[in-house]
PDB file of C-alpha atoms in Angstrom:
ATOM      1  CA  UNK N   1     -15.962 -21.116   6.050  1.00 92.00           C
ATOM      2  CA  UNK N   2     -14.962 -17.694   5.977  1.00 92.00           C
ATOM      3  CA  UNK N   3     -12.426 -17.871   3.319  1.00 93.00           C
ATOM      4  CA  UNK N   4     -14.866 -20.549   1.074  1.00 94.00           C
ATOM      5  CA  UNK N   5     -17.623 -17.808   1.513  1.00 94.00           C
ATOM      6  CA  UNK N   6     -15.298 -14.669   0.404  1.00 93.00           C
ATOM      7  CA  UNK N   7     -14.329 -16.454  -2.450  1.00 94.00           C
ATOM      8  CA  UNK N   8     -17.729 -17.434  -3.705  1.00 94.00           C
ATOM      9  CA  UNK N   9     -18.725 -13.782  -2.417  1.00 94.00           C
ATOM     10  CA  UNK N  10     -16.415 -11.948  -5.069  1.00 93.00           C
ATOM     11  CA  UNK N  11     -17.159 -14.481  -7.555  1.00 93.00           C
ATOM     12  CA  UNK N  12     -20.767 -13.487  -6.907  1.00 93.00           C
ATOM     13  CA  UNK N  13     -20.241  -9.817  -6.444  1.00 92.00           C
ATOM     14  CA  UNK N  14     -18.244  -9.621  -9.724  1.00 92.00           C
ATOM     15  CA  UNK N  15     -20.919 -10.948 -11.966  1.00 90.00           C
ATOM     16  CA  UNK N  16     -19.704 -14.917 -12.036  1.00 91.00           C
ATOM     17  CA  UNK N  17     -23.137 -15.538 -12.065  1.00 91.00           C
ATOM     18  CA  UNK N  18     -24.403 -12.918 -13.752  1.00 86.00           C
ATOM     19  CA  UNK N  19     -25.724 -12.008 -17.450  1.00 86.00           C
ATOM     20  CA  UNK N  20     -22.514 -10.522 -18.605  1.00 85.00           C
ATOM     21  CA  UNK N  21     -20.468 -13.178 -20.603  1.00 86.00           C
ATOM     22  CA  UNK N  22     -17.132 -11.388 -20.154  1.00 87.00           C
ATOM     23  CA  UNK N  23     -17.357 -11.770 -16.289  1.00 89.00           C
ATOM     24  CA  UNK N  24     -18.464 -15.282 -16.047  1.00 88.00           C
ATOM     25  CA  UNK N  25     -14.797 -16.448 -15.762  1.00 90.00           C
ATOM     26  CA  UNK N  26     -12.936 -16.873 -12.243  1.00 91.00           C
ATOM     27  CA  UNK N  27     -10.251 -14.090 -12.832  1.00 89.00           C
ATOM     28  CA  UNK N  28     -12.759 -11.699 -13.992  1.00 90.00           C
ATOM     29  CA  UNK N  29     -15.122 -11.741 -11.658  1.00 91.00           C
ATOM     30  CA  UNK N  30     -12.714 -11.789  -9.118  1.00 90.00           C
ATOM     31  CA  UNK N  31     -11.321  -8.404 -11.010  1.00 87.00           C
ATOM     32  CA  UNK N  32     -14.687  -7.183 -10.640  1.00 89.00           C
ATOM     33  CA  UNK N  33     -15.950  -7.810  -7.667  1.00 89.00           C
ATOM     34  CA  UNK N  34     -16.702  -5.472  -4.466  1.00 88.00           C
ATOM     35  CA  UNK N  35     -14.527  -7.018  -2.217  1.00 85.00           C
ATOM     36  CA  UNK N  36     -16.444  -4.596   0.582  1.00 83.00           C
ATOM     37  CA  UNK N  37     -19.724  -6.365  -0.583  1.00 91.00           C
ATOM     38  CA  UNK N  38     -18.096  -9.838  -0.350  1.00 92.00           C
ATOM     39  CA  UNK N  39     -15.894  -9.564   2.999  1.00 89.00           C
ATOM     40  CA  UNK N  40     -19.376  -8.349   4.939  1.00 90.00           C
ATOM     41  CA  UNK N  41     -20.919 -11.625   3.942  1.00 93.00           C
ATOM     42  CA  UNK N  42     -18.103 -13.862   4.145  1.00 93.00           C
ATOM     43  CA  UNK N  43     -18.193 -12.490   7.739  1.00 91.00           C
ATOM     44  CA  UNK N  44     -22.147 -13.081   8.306  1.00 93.00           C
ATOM     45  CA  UNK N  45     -21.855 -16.731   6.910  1.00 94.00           C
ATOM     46  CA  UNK N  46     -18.568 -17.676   8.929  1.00 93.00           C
ATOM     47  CA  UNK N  47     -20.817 -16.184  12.493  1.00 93.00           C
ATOM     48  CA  UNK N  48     -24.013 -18.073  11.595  1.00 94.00           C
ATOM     49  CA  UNK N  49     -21.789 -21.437  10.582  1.00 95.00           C
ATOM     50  CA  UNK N  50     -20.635 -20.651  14.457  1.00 93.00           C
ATOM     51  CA  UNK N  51     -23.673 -20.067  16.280  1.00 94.00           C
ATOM     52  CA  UNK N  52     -24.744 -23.703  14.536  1.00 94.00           C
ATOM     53  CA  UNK N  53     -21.937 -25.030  15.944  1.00 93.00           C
ATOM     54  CA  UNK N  54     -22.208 -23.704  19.372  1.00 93.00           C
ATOM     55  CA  UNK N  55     -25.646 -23.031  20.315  1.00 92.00           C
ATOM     56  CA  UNK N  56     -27.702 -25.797  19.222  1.00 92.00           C
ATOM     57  CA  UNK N  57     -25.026 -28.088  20.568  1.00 91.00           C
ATOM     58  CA  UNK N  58     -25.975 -26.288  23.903  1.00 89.00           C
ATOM     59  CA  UNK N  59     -21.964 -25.386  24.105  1.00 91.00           C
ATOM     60  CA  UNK N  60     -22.582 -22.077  24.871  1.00 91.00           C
ATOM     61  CA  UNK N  61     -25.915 -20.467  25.382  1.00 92.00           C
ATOM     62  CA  UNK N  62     -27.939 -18.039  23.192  1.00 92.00           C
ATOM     63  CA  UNK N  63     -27.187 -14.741  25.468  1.00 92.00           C
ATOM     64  CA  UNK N  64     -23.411 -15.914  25.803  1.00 92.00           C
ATOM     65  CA  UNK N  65     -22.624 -16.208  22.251  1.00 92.00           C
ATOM     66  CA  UNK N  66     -24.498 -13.228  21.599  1.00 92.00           C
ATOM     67  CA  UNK N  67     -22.376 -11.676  24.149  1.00 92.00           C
ATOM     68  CA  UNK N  68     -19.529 -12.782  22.522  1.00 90.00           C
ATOM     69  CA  UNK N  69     -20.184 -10.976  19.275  1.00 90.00           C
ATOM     70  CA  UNK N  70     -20.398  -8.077  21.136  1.00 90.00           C
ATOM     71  CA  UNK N  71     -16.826  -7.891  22.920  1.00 86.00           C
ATOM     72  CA  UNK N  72     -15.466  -8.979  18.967  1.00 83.00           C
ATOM     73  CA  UNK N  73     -17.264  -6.001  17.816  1.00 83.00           C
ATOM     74  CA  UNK N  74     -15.420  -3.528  20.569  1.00 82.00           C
ATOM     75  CA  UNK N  75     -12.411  -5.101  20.244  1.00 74.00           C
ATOM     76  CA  UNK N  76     -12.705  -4.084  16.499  1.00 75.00           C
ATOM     77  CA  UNK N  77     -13.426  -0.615  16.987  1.00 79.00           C
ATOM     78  CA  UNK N  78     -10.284   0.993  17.767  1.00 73.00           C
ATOM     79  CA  UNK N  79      -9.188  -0.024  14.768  1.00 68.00           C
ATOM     80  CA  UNK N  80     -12.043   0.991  12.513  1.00 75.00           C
ATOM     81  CA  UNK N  81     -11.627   4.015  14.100  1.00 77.00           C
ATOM     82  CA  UNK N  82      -7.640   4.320  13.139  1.00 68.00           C
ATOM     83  CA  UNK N  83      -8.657   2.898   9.422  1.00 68.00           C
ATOM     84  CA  UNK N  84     -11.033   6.080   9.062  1.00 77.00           C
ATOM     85  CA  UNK N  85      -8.897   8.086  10.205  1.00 73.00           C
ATOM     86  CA  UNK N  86      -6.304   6.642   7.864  1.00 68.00           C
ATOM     87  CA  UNK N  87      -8.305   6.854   4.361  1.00 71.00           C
ATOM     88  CA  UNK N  88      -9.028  10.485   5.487  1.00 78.00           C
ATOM     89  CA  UNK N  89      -5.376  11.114   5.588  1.00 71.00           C
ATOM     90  CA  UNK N  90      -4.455   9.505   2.830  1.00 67.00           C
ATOM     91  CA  UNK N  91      -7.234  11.079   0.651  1.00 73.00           C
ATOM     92  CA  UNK N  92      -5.880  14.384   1.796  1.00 77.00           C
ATOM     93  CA  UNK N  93      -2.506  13.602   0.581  1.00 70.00           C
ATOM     94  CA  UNK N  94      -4.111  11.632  -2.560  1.00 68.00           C
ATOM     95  CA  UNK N  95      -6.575  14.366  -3.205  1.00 76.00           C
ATOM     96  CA  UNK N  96      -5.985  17.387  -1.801  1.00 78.00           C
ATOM     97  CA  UNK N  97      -2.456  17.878  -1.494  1.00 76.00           C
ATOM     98  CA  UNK N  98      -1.810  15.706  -4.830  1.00 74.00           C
ATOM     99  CA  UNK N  99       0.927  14.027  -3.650  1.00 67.00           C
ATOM    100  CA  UNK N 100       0.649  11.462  -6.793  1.00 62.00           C
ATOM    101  CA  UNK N 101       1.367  14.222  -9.690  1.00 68.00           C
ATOM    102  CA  UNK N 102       4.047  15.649  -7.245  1.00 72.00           C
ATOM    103  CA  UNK N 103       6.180  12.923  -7.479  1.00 62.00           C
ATOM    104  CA  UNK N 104       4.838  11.911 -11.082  1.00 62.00           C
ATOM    105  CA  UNK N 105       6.842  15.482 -12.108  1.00 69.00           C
ATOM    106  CA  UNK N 106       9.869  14.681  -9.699  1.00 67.00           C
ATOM    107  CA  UNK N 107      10.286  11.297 -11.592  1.00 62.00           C
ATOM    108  CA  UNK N 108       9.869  12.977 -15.416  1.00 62.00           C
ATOM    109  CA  UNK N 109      11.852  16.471 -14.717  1.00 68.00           C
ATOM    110  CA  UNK N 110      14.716  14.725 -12.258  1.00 64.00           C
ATOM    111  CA  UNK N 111      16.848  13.669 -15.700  1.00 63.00           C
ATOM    112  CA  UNK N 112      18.354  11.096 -13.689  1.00 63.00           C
ATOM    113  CA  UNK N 113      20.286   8.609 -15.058  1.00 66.00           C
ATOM    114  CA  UNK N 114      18.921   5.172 -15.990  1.00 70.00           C
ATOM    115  CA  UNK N 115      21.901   3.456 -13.726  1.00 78.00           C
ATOM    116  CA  UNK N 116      20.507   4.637 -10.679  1.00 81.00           C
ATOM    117  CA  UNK N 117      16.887   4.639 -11.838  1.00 83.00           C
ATOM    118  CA  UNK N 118      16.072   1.089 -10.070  1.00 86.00           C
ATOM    119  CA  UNK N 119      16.936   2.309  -6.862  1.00 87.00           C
ATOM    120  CA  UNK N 120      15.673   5.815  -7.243  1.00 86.00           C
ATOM    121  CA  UNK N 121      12.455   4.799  -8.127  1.00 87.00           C
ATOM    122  CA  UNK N 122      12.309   2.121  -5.617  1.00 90.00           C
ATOM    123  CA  UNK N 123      13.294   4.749  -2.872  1.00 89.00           C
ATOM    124  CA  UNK N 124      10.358   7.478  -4.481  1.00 86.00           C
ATOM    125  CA  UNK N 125       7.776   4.090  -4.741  1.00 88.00           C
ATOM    126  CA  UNK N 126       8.453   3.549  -0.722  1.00 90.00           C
ATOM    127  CA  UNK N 127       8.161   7.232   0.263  1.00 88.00           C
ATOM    128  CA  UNK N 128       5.012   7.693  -1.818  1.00 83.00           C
ATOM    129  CA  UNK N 129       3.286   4.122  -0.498  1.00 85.00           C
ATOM    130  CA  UNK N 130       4.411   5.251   3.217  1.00 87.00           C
ATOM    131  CA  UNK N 131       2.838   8.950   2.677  1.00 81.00           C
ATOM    132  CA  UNK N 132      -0.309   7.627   1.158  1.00 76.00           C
ATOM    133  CA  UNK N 133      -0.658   4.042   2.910  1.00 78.00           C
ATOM    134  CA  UNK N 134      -1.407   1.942  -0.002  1.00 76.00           C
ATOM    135  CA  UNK N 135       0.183  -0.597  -2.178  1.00 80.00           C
ATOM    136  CA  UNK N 136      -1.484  -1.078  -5.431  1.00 75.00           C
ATOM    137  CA  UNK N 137      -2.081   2.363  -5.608  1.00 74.00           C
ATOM    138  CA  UNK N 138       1.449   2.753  -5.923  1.00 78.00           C
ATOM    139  CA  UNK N 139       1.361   0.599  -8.598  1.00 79.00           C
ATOM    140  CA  UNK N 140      -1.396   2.311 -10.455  1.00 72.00           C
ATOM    141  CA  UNK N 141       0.672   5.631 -10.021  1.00 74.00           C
ATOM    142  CA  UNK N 142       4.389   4.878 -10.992  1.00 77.00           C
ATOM    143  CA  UNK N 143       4.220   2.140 -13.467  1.00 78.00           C
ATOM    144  CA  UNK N 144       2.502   4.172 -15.823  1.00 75.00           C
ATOM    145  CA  UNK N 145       5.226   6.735 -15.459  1.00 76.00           C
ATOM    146  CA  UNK N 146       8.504   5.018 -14.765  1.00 78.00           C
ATOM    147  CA  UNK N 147       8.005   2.096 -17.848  1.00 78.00           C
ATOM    148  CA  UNK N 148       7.843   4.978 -20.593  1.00 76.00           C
ATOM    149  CA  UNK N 149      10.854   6.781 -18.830  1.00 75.00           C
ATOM    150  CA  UNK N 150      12.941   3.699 -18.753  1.00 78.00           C
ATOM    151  CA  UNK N 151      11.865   1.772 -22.248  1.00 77.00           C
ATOM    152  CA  UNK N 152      13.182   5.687 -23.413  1.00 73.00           C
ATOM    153  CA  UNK N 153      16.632   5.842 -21.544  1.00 74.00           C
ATOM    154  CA  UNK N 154      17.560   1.472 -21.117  1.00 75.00           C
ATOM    155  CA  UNK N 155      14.719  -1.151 -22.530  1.00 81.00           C
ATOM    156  CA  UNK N 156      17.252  -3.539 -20.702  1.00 82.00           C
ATOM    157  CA  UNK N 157      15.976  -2.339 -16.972  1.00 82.00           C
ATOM    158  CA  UNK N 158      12.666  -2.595 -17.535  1.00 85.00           C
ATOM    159  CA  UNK N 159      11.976  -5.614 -15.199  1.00 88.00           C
ATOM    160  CA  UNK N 160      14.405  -4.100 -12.519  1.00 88.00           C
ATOM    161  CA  UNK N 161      12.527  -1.316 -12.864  1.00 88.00           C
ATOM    162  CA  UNK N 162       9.197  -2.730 -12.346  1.00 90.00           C
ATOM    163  CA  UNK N 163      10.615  -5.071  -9.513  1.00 90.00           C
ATOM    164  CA  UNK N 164      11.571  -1.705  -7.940  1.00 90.00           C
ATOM    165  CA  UNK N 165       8.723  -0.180  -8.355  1.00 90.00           C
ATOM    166  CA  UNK N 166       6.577  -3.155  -6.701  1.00 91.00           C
ATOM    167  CA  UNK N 167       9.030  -3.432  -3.893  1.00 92.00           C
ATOM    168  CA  UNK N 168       9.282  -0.191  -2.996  1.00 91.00           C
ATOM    169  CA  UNK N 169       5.249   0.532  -2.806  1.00 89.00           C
ATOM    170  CA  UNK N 170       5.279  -3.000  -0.107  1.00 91.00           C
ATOM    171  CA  UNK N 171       8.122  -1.984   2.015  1.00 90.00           C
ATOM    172  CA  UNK N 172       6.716   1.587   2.185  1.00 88.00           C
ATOM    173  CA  UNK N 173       3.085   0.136   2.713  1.00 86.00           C
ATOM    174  CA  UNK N 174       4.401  -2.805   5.140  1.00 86.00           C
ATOM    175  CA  UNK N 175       5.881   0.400   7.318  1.00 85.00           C
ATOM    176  CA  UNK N 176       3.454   3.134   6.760  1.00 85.00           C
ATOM    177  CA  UNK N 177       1.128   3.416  10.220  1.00 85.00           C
ATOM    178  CA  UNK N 178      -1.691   4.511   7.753  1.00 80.00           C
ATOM    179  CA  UNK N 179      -1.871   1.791   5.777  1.00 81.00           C
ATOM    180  CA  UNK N 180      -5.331  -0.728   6.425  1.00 76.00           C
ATOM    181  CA  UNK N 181      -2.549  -4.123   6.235  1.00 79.00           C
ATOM    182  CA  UNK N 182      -0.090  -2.588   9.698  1.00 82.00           C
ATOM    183  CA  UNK N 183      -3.365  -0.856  11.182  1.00 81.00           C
ATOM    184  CA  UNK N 184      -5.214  -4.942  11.109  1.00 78.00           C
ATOM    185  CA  UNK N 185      -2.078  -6.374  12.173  1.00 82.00           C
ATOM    186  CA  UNK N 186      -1.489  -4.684  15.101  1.00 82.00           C
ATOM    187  CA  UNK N 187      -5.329  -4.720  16.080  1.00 78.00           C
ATOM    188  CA  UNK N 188      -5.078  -8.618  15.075  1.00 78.00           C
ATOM    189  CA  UNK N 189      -2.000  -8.991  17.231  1.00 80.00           C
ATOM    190  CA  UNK N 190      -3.863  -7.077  20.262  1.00 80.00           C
ATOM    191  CA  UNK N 191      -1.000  -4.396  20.511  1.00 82.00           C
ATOM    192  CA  UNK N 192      -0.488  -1.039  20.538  1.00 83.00           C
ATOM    193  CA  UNK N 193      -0.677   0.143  16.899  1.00 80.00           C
ATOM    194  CA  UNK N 194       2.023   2.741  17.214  1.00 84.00           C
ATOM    195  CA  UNK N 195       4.635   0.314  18.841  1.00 86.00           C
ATOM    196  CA  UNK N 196       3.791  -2.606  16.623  1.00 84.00           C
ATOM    197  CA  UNK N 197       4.708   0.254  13.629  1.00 85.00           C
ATOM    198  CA  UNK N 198       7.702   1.214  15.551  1.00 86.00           C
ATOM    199  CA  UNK N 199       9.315  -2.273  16.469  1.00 86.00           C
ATOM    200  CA  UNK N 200       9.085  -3.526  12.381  1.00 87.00           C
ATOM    201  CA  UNK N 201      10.475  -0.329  10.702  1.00 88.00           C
ATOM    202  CA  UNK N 202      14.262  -1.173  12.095  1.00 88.00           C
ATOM    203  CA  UNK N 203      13.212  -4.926  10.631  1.00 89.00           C
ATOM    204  CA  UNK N 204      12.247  -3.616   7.536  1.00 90.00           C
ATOM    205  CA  UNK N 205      14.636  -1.105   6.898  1.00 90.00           C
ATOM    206  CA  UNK N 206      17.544  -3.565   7.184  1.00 91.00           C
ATOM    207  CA  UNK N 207      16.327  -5.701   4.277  1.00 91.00           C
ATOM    208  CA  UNK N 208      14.924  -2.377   2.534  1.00 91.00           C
ATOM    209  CA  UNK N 209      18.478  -0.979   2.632  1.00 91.00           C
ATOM    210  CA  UNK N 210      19.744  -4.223   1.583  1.00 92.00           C
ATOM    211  CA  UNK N 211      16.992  -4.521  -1.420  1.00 92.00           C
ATOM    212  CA  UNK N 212      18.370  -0.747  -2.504  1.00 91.00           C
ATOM    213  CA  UNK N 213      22.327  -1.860  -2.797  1.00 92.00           C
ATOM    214  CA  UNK N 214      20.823  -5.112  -4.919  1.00 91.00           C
ATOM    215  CA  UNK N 215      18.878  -2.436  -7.434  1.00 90.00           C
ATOM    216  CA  UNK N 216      22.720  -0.090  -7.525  1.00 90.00           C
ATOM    217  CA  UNK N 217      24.268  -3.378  -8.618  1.00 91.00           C
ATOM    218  CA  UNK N 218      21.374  -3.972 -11.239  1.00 88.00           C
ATOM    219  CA  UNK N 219      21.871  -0.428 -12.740  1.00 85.00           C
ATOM    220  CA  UNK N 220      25.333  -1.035 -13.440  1.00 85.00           C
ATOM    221  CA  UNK N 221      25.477  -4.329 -14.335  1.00 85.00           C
ATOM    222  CA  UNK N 222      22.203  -3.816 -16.598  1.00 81.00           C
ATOM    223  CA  UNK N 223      19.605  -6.302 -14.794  1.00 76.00           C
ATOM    224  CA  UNK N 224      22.082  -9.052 -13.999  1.00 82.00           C
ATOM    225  CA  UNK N 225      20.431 -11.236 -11.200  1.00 83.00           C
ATOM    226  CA  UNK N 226      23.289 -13.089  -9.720  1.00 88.00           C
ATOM    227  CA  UNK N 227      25.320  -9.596  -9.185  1.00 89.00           C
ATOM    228  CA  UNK N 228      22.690  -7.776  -7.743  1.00 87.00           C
ATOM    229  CA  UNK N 229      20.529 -10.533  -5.672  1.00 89.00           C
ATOM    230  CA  UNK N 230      24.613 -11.366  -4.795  1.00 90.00           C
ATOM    231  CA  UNK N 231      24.941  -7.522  -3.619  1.00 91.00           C
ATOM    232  CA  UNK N 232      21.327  -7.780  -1.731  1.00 90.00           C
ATOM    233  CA  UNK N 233      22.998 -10.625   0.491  1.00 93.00           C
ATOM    234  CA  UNK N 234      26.034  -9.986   1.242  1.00 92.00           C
ATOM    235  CA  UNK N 235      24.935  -6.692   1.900  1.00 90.00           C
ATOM    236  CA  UNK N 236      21.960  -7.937   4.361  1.00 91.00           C
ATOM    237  CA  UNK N 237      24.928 -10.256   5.920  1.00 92.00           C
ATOM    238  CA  UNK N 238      27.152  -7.471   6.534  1.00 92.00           C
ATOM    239  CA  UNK N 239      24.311  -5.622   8.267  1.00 89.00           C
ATOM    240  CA  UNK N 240      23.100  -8.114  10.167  1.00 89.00           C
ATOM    241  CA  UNK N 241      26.282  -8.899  11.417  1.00 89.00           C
ATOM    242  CA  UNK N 242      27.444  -5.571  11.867  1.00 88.00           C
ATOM    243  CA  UNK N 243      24.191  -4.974  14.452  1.00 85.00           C
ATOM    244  CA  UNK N 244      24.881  -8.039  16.522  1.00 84.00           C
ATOM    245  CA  UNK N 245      28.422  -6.827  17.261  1.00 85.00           C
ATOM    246  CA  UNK N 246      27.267  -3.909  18.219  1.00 82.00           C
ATOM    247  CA  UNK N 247      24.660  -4.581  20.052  1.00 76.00           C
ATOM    248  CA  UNK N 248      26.784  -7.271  22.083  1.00 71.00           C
ATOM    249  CA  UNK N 249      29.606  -4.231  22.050  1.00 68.00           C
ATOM    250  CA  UNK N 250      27.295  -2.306  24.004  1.00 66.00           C
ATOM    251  CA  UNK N 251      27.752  -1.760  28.021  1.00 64.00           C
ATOM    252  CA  UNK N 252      24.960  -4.003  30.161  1.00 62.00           C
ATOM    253  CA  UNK N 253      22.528  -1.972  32.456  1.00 54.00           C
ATOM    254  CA  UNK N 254      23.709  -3.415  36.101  1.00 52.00           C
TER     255      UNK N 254
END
């Protein structure tokens, strides 16, 4: 019920039903839509579909489900809490400290070369989605800049490019402890947010390291897949490998 109702909520909230012809299509209305609007009553319809399957049924009573709402609420708080805290932060950075045009002027004064673009710009797209805590606003912010820069210096690396740019901006948001997706999964999970970001960075920045060999190899090789997703595996392999023997080389506690 909860994921029937969001749908129908952004098709609702984005004018699917509406008077404007242009968004009375699925894709843009969902492109339109409030998704705050939409998630608040997704969430009231999926709570009143269970209080009609629990209280009339007598399964629970009125003051005990009511009682349960309650508890979900607190449990929720902590990280509401952590997810205002977070959008402050990254406003700061967004806003105030304009982190965005910094690296915008890194990227078009470096004059790096368009071999090791892919992995430069997936390296700048991770730092700038870890500092900020968002994804697509990564993606707003580079591929405006890097697609002129490399359609200028190699038209060939354009999809590397753009495949670096897009990973990048996940693995920095995936490890970022400001970001709303790590903050809900570790108050989802029931864990402490700060350990649940430190036990996935190591996980992440094996296959991250791995992913930045793959986009070398696609530099030089000028966007050839089986060299560089080739270079990405061994490479993850190798690591992986390398970690087990040495974490079976180490001395036991007694």
């Amino acid at each position: 019920m909860l994921i029937v109702a969001a749908v129908l909520a952004l098709m609702w909230t984005g004018g699917y039903w509406g008077t404007d012809a242009k968004y009375q299509t699925f894709a843009a209305s969902i492109g339109n839509a409030s998704a705050s609007i939409a998630l608040v009553l997704a969430s009231f319809c999926a709570l009143l579909v269970a209080f009609l399957l629990y209280v009339p049924r007598r399964l629970v009573s009125f003051n005990e489900f009511v009682s349960g709402v309650i508890e979900g609420i607190k449990l929720m708080l902590p990280a509401n809490l952590i997810l205002i805290l977070a959008w402050t932060l990254s406003g700061v950075c967004r806003d105030l400290l304009s982190t965005p045009q910094f690296v915008q002027h890194l990227v078009t004064t470096s004059g790096m070369s368009a071999m090791f673009l892919p992995a430069i710009i997936f390296g700048v797209a991770a730092a700038l989605s870890f500092s900020t805590g968002t994804a697509w606003g990564t993606f707003g912010i580079l591929i405006p800049i890097v697609v002129p820069i490399i359609q200028a210096l190699d038209p060939s690396l354009t999809v590397v490019v753009l495949s670096a740019t897009l990973a990048g901006a996940v693995f920095g948001d995936h490890c970022s402890p400001i970001s709303d997706t790590t903050i809900l999964a570790s108050a989802g999970a029931r864990c402490s947010h700060i350990e649940h970001v430190s036990t996935q960075i190591p996980y992440a920045l094996v296959v991250a390291s791995s992913a930045a060999v793959g986009y070398i190899v696609a530099g030089v090789t000028r966007g050839s897949l089986l060299a560089s997703f080739g270079a990405a595996f061994v490479t993850l392999v190798a690591v992986v490998c390398a970690l087990h023997f040495w974490h079976g080389a180490k001395p036991k506690a007694a």
